[in-house]
Coordinates of N, CA and C in Angstrom, one line a residue:
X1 N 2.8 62.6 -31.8 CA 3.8 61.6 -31.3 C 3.3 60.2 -31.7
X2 N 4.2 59.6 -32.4 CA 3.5 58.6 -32.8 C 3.9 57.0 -31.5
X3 N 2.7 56.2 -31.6 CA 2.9 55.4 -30.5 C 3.3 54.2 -30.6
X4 N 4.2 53.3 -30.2 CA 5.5 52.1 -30.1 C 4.3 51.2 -29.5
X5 N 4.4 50.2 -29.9 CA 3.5 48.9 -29.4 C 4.5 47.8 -29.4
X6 N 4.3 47.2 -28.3 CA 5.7 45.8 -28.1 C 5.2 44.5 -28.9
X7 N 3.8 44.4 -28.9 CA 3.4 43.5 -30.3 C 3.1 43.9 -31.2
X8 N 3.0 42.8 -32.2 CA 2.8 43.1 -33.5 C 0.7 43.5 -33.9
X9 N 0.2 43.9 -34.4 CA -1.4 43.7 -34.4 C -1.6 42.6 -35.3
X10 N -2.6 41.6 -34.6 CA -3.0 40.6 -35.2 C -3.1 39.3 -34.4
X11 N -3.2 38.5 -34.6 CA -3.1 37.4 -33.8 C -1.7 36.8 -32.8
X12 N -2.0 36.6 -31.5 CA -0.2 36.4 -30.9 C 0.1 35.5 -31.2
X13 N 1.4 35.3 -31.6 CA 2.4 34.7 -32.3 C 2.4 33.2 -31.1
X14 N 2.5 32.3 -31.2 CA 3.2 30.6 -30.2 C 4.1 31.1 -29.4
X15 N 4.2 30.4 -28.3 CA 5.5 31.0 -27.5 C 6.4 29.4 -28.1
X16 N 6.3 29.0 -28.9 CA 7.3 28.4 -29.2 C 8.8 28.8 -30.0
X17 N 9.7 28.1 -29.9 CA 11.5 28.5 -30.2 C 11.0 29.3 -31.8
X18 N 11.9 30.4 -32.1 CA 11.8 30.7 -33.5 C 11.9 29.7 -34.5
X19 N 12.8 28.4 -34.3 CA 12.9 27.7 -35.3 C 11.6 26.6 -35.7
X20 N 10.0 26.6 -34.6 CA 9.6 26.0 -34.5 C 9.6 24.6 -33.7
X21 N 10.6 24.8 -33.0 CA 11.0 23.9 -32.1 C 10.0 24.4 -30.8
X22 N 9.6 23.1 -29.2 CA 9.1 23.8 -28.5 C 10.1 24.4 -27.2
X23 N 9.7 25.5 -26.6 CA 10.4 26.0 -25.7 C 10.8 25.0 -24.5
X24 N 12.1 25.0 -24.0 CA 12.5 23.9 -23.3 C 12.6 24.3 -21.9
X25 N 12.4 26.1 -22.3 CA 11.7 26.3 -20.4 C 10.4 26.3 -20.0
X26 N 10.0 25.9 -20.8 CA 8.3 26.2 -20.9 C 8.0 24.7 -20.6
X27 N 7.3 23.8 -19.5 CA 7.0 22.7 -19.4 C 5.7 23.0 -18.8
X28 N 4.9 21.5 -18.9 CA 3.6 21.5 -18.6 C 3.6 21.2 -16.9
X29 N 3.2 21.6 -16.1 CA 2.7 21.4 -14.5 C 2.9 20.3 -14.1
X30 N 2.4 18.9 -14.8 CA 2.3 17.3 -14.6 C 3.6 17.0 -15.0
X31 N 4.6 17.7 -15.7 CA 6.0 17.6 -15.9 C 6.8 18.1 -14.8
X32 N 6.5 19.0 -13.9 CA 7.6 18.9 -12.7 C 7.4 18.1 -11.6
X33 N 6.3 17.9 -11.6 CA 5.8 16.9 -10.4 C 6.0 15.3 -10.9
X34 N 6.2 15.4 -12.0 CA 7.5 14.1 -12.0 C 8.5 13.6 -11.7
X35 N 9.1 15.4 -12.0 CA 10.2 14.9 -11.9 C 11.5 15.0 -10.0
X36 N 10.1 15.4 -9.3 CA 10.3 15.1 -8.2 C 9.4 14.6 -7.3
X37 N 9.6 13.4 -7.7 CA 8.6 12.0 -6.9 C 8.9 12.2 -5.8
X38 N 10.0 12.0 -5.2 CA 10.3 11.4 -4.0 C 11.9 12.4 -3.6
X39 N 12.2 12.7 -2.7 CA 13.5 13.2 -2.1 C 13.8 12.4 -0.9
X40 N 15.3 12.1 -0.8 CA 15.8 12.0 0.3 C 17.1 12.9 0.8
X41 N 16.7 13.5 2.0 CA 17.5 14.5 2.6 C 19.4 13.6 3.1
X42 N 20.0 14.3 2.5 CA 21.3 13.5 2.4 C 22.1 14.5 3.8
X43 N 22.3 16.2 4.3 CA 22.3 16.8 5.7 C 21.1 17.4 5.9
X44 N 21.3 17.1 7.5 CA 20.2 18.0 8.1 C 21.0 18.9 9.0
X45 N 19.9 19.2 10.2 CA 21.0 20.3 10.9 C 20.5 19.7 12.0
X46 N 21.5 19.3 13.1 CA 21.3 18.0 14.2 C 21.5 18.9 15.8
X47 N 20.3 19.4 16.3 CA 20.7 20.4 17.2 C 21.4 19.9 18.4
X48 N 21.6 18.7 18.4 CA 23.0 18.2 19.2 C 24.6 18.7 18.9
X49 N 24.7 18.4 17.7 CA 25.7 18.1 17.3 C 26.2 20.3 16.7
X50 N 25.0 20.7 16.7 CA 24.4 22.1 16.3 C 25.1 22.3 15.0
X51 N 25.0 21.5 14.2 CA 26.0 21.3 13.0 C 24.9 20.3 12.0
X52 N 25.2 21.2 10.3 CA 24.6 20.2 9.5 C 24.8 18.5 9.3
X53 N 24.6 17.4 9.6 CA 25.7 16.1 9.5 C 24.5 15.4 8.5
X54 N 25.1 14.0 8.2 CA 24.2 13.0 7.2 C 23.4 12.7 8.0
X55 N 22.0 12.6 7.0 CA 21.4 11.9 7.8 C 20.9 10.5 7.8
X56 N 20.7 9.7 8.4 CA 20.7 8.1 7.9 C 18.5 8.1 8.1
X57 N 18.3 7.3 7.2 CA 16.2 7.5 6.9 C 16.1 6.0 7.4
X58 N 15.2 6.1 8.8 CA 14.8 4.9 9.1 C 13.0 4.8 9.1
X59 N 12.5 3.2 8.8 CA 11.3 3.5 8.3 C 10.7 3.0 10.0
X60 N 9.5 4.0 10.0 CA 8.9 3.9 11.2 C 7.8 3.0 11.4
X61 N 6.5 3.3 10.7 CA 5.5 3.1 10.1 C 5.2 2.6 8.7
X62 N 4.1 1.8 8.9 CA 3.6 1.2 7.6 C 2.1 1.6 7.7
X63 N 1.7 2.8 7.3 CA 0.2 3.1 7.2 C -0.5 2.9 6.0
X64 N -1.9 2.6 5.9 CA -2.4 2.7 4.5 C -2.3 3.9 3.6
X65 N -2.0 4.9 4.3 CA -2.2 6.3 3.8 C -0.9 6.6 3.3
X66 N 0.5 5.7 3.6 CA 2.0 6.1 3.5 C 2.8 5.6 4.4
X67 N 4.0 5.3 4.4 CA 5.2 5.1 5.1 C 5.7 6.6 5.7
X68 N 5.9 6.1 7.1 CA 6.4 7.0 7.8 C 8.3 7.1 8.0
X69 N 8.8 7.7 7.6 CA 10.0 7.7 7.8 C 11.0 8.5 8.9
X70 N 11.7 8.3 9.5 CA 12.8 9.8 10.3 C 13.6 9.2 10.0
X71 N 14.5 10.5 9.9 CA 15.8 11.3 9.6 C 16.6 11.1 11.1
X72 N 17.6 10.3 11.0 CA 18.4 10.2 12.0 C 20.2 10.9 12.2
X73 N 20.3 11.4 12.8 CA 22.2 11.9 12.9 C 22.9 11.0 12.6
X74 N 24.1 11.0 11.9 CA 24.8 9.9 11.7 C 25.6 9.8 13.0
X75 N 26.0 10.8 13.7 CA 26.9 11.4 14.1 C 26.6 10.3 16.2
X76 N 25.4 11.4 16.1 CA 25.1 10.7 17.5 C 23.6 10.3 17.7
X77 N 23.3 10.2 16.8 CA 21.5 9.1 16.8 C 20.7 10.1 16.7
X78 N 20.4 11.3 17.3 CA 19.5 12.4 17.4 C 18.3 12.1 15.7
X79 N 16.5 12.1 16.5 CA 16.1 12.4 15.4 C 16.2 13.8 15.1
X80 N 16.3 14.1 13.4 CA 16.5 15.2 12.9 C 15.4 15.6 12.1
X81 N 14.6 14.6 11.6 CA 13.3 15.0 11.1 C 12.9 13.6 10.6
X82 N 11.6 14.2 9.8 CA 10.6 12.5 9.3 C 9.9 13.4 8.0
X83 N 9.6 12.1 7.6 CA 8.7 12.5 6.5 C 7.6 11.1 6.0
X84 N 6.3 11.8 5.5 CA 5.4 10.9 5.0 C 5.9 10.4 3.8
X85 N 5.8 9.3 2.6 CA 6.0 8.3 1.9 C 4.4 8.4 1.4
X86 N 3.6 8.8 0.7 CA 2.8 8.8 0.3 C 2.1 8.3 -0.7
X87 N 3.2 7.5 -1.7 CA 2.8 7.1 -2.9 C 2.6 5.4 -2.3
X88 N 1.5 4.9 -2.5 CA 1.0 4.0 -2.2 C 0.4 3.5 -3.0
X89 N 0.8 1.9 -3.8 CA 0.1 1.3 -4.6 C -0.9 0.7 -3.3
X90 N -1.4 -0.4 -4.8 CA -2.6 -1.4 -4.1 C -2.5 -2.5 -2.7
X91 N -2.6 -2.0 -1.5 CA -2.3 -2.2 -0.3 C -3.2 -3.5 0.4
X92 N -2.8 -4.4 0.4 CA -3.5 -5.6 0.9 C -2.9 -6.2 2.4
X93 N -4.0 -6.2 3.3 CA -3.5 -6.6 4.6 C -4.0 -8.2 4.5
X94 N -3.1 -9.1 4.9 CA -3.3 -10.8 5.1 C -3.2 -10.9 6.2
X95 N -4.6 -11.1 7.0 CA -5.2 -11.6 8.3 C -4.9 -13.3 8.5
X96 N -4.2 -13.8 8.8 CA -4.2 -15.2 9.0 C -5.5 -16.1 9.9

């Protein structure tokens, strides 16, 4: 019985496009973490209201380590969540 092999023998071929183009689902690791820096939650689910509603981002905190933010109800104030802000440039506190 003779035996079927799904590759070819010899060295594996690039996972690049046949035309030598590179594959455009295929990205590098440091390419998705690009391309989501930062999110802001536009509904949440507001257990007052027990309904998804907008949420409006109010900043709470100013830490060295990140900005602290919550997620408020548009509807009836309820906080609905928070989140840390972590990208922090060169942070200088002026003591007078």
């Amino acid at each position: 019985m003779p035996s079927f092999r799904s590759e070819p023998p010899g060295p594996r071929p690039s996972r690049s496009h046949p035309a030598g183009r590179p594959n455009p689902f295929e990205r590098s690791p440091a390419a998705g973490r690009d391309g989501y820096a930062s999110f802001q939650a536009s509904l949440l689910f507001c257990p007052k209201c027990r309904q998804a509603t907008p949420a409006r981002e109010r900043l709470l905190l100013v830490l060295p380590t990140g900005n602290l933010y919550e997620y408020l109800c548009v509807e009836c104030g309820t906080s609905t969540g928070s989140k840390t802000d972590r990208e922090q440039r060169d942070v200088r506190l002026f003591i007078p």
